[in-house]
PDB file of C-alpha atoms in Angstrom:
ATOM      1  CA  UNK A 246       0.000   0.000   0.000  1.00  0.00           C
ATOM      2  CA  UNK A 247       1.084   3.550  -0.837  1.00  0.00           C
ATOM      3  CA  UNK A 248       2.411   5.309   2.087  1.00  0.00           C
ATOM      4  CA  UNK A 249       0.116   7.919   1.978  1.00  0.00           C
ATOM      5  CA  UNK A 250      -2.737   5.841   1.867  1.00  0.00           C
ATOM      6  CA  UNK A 251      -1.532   3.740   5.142  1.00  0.00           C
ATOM      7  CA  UNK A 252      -1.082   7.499   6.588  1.00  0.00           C
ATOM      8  CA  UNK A 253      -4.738   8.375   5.790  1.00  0.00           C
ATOM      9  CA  UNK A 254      -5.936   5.026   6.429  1.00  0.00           C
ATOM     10  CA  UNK A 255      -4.018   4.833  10.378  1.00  0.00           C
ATOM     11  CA  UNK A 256      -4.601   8.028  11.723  1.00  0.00           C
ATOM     12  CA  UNK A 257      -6.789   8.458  14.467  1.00  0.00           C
ATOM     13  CA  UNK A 258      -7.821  11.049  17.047  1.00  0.00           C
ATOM     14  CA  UNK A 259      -5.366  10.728  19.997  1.00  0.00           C
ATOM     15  CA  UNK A 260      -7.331  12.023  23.638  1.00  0.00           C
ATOM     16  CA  UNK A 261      -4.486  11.099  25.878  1.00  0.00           C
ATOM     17  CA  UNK A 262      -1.108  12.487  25.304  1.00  0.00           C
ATOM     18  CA  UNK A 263       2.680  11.119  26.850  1.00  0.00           C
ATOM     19  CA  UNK A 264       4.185  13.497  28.989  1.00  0.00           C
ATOM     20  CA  UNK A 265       6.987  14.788  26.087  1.00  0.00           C
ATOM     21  CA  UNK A 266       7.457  17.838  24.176  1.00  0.00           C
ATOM     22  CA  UNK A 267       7.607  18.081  20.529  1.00  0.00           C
ATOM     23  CA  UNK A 268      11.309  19.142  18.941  1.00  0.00           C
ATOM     24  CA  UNK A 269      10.328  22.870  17.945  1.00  0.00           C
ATOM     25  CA  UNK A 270      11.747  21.536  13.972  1.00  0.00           C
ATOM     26  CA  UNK A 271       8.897  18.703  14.203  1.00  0.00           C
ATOM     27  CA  UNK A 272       6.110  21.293  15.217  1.00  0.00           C
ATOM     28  CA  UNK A 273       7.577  23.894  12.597  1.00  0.00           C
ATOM     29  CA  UNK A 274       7.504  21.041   9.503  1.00  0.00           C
ATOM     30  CA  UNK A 275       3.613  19.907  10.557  1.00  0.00           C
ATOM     31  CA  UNK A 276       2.517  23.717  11.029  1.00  0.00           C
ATOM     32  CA  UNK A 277       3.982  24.744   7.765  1.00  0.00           C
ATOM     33  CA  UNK A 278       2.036  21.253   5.982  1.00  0.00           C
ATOM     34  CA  UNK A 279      -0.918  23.404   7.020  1.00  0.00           C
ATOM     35  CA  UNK A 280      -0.145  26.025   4.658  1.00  0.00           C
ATOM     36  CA  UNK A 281      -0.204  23.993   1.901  1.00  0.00           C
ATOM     37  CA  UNK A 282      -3.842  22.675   1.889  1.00  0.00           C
ATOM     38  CA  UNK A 283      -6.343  23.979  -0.565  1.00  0.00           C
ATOM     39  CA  UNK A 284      -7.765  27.195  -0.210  1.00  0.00           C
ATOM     40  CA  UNK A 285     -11.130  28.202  -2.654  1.00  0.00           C
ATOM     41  CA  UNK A 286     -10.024  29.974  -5.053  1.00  0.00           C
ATOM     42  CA  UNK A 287      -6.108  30.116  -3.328  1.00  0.00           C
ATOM     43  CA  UNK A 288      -6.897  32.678  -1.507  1.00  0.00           C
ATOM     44  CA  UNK A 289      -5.112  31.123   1.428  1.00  0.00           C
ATOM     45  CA  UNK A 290      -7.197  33.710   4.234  1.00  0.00           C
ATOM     46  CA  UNK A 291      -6.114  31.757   7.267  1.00  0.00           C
ATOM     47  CA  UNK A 292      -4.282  32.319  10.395  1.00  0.00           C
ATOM     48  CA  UNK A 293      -2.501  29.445  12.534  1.00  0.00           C
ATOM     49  CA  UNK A 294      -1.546  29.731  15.677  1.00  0.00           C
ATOM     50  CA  UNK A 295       1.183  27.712  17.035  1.00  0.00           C
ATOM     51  CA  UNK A 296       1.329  26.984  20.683  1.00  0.00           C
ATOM     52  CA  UNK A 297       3.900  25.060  22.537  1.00  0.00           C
ATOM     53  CA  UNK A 298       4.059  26.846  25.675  1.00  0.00           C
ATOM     54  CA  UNK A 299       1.848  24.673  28.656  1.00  0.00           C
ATOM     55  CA  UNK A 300       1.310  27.688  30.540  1.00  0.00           C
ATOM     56  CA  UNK A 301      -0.801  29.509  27.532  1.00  0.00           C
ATOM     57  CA  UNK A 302      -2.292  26.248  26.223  1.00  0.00           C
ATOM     58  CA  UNK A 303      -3.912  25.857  29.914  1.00  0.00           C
ATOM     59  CA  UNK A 304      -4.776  29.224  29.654  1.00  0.00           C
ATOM     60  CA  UNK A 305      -6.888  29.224  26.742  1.00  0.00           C
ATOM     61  CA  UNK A 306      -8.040  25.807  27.758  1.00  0.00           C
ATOM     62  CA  UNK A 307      -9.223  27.185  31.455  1.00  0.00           C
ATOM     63  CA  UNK A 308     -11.439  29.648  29.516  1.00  0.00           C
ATOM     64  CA  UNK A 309     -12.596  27.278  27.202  1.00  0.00           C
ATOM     65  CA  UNK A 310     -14.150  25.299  30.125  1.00  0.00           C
ATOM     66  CA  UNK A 311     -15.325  28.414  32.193  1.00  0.00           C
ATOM     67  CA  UNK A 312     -17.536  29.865  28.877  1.00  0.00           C
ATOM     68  CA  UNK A 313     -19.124  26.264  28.163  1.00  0.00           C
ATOM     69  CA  UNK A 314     -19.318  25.251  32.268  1.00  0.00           C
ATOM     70  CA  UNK A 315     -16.863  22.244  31.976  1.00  0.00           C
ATOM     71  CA  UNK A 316     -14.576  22.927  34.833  1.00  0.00           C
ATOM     72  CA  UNK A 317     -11.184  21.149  34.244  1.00  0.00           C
ATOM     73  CA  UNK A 318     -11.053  21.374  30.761  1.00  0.00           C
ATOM     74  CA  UNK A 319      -7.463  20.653  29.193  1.00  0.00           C
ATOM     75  CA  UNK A 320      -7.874  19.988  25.694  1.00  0.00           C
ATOM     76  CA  UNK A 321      -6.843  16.676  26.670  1.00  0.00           C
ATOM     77  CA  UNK A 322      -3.209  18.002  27.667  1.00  0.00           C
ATOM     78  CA  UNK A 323      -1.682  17.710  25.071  1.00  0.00           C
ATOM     79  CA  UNK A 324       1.772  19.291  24.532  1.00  0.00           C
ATOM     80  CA  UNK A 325       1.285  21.995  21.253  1.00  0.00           C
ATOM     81  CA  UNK A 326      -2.247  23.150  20.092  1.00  0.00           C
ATOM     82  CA  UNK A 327      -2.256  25.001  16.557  1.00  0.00           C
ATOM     83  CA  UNK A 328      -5.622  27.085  16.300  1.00  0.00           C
ATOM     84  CA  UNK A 329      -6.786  27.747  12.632  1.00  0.00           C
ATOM     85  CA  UNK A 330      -8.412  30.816  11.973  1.00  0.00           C
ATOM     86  CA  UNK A 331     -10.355  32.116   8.473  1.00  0.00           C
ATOM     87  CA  UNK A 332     -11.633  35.589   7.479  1.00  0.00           C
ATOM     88  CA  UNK A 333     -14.825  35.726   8.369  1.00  0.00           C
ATOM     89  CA  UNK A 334     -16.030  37.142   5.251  1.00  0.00           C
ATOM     90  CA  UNK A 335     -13.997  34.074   3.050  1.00  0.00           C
ATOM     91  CA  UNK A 336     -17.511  32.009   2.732  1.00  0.00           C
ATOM     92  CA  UNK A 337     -15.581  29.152   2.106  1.00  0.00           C
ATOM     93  CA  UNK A 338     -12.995  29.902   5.518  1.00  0.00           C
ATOM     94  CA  UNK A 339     -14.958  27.094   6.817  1.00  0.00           C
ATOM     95  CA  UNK A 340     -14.062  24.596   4.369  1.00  0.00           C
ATOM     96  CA  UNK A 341     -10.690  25.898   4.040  1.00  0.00           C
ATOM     97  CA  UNK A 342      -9.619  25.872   7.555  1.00  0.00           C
ATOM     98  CA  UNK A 343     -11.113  22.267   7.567  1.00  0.00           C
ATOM     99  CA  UNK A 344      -8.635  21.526   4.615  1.00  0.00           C
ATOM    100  CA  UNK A 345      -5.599  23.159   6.591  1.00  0.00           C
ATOM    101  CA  UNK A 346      -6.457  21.355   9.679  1.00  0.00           C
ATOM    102  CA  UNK A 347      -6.829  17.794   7.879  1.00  0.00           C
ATOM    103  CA  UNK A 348      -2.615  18.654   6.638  1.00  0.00           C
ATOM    104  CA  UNK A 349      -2.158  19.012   9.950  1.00  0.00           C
ATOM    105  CA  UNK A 350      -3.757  15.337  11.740  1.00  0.00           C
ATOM    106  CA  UNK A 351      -2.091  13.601   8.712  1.00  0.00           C
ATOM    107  CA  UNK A 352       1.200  15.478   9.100  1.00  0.00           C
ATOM    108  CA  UNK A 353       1.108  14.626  12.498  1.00  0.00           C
ATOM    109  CA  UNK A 354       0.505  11.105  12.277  1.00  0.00           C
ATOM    110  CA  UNK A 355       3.236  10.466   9.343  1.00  0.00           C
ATOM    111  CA  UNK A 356       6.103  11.932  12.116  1.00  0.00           C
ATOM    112  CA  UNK A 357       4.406   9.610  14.923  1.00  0.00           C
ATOM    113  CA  UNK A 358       2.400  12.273  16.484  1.00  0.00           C
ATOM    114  CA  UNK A 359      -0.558  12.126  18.089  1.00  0.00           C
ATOM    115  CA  UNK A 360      -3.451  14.648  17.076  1.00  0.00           C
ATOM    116  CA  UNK A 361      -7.488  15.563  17.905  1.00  0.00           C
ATOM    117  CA  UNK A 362      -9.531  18.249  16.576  1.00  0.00           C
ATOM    118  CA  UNK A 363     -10.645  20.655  19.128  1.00  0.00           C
ATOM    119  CA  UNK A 364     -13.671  22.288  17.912  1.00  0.00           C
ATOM    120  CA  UNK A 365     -15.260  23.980  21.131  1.00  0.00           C
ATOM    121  CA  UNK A 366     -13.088  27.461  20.361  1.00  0.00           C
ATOM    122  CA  UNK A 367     -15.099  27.958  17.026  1.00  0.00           C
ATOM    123  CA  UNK A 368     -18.220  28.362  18.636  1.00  0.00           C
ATOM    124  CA  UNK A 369     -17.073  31.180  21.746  1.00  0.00           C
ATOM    125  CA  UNK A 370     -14.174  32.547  19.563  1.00  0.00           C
ATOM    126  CA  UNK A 371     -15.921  36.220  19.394  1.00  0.00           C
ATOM    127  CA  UNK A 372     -16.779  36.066  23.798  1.00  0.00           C
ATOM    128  CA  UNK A 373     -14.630  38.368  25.083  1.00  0.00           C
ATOM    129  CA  UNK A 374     -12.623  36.279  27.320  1.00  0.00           C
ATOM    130  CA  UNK A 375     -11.417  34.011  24.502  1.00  0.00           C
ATOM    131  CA  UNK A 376     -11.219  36.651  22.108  1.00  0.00           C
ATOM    132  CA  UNK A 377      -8.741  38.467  24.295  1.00  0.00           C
ATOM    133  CA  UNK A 378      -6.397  35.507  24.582  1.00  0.00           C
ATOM    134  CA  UNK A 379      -6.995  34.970  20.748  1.00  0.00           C
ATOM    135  CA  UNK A 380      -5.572  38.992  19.939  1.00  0.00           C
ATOM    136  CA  UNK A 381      -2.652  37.821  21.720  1.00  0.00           C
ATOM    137  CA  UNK A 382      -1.635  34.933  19.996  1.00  0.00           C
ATOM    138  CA  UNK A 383      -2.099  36.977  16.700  1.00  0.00           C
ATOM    139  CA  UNK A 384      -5.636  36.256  15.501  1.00  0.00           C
ATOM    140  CA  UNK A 385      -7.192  39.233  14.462  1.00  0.00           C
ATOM    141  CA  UNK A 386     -10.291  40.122  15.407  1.00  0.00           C
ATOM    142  CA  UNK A 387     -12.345  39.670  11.838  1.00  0.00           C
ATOM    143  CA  UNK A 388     -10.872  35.753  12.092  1.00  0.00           C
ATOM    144  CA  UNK A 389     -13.141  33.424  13.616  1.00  0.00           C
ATOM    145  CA  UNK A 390     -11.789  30.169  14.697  1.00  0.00           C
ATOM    146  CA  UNK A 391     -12.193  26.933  12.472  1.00  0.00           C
ATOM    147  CA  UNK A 392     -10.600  24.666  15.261  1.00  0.00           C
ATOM    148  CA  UNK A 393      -7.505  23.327  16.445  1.00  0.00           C
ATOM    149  CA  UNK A 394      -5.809  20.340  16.357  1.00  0.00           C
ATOM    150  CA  UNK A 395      -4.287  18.957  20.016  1.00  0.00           C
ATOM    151  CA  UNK A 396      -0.951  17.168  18.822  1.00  0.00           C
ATOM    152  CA  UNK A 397       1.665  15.235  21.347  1.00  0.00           C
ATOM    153  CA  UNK A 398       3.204  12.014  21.277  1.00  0.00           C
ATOM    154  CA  UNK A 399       0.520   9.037  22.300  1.00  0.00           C
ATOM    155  CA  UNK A 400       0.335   7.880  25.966  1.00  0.00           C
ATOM    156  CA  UNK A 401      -0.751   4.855  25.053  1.00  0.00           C
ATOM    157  CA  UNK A 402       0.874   1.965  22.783  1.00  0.00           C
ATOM    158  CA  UNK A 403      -1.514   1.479  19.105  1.00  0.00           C
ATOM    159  CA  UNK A 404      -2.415   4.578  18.681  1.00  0.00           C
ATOM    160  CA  UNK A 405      -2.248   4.357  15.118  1.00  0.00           C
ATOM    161  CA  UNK A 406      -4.056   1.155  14.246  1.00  0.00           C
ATOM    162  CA  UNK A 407      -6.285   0.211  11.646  1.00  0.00           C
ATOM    163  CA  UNK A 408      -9.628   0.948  13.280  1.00  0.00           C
ATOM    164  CA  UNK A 409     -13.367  -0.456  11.461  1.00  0.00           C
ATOM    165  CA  UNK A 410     -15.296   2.263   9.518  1.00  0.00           C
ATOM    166  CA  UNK A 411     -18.589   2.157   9.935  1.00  0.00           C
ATOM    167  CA  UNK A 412     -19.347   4.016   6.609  1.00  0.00           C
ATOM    168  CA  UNK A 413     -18.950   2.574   3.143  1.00  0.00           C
ATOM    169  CA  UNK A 414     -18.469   3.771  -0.634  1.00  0.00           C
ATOM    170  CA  UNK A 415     -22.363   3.066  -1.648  1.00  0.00           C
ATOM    171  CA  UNK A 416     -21.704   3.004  -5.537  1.00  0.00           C
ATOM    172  CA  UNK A 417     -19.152   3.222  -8.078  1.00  0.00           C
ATOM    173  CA  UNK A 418     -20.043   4.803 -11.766  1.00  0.00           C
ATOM    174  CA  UNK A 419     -17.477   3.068 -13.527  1.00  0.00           C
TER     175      UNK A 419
END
C-alpha cells in the first residue's frame, strides 16, 4: 500500500497524550504542511496559531471550560495546540480551515504524532474572554476560529491502528 494511503488510512484522534514535548523543527515542519492545503479559489485567508508553551495552552483551555461550564477542561493536555483561523467574510474559511487542519492530523501522524480536533473554540471565539487571549496569539479580530488540532506524542501503545469504519463507498459509476 502507498504510504500515503496507510497514513490516511491509520490516523486516528489521539485524547491522551505522553508526557513529552515536541522538537520545535517537528512542530515547525507539521505547522507549515498546514499552509499547503487547498484554499477556494487560493486565496489562502487563514491564520494558525502555534502553541507550545503549557502555561498559555492551559490558559486558553481554562477559559474554554469556564464559557461552556466544563470545569477542568485541558484539551486533553496535550503538549502543542495550533488554532486555525479564516476571514470571516472568506464564505468558504470554513471549508478551508477544515482543509488546513486535515494537513495538519495527517502530518502529524506520518512523524508519529498524536493529534485531535478541538472544535469547542469555534463556537465562543468572538466572547470576550477568549477573544482576548486569541488577539494575543495573533488572531485578528475579523478571524473566527475553524478549530484546532491537540498534537503530542501518544500515551498509550496502538495509537495508530487500523480501526473499522462504519461508513462505506455506496456506488461506483465506472
Amino acid at each position: 500500500m502507498n504510504e500515503v494511503i496507510r497514513n490516511i488510512k491509520n490516523r486516528r484522534s489521539v485524547r491522551s497524550f505522553a508526557d513529552r514535548k515536541i522538537p520545535e523543527g517537528l512542530l515547525r515542519e507539521i505547522a507549515d504542511c498546514a499552509r499547503y492545503a487547498p484554499s477556494g479559489r487560493n486565496t489562502q485567508l487563514w491564520k494558525f496559531a502555534v502553541i507550545a508553551n503549557s502555561g498559555m495552552i492551559k490558559r486558553l483551555a481554562g477559559v474554554t471550560g469556564k464559557l461552556l461550564g466544563r470545569g477542568n477542561y485541558d484539551f486533553y493536555g496535550p503538549a502543542a495546540l495550533i488554532i486555525v483561523a479564516c476571514d470571516r467574510d472568506n464564505r468558504l474559511g470554513v471549508q478551508d480551515g477544515s482543509c488546513a487542519l486535515q494537513n495538519i492530523f495527517l502530518a502529524a501522524a506520518s512523524l508519529g504524532i498524536g493529534s485531535v480536533w478541538i472544535n469547542q473554540l469555534h463556537d465562543i471565539c468572538d466572547e470576550p474572554e477568549c477573544r482576548a487571549v486569541l488577539t494575543e496569539l495573533g488572531i485578528p479580530e475579523n478571524y473566527s476560529v475553524v478549530g484546532a488540532a491537540a498534537l503530542g506524542y501518544p500515551a498509550e501503545e496502538g495509537a495508530f491502528r487500523v480501526a473499522e469504519k462504519k461508513s462505506d463507498v455506496t456506488e461506483y459509476c465506472l
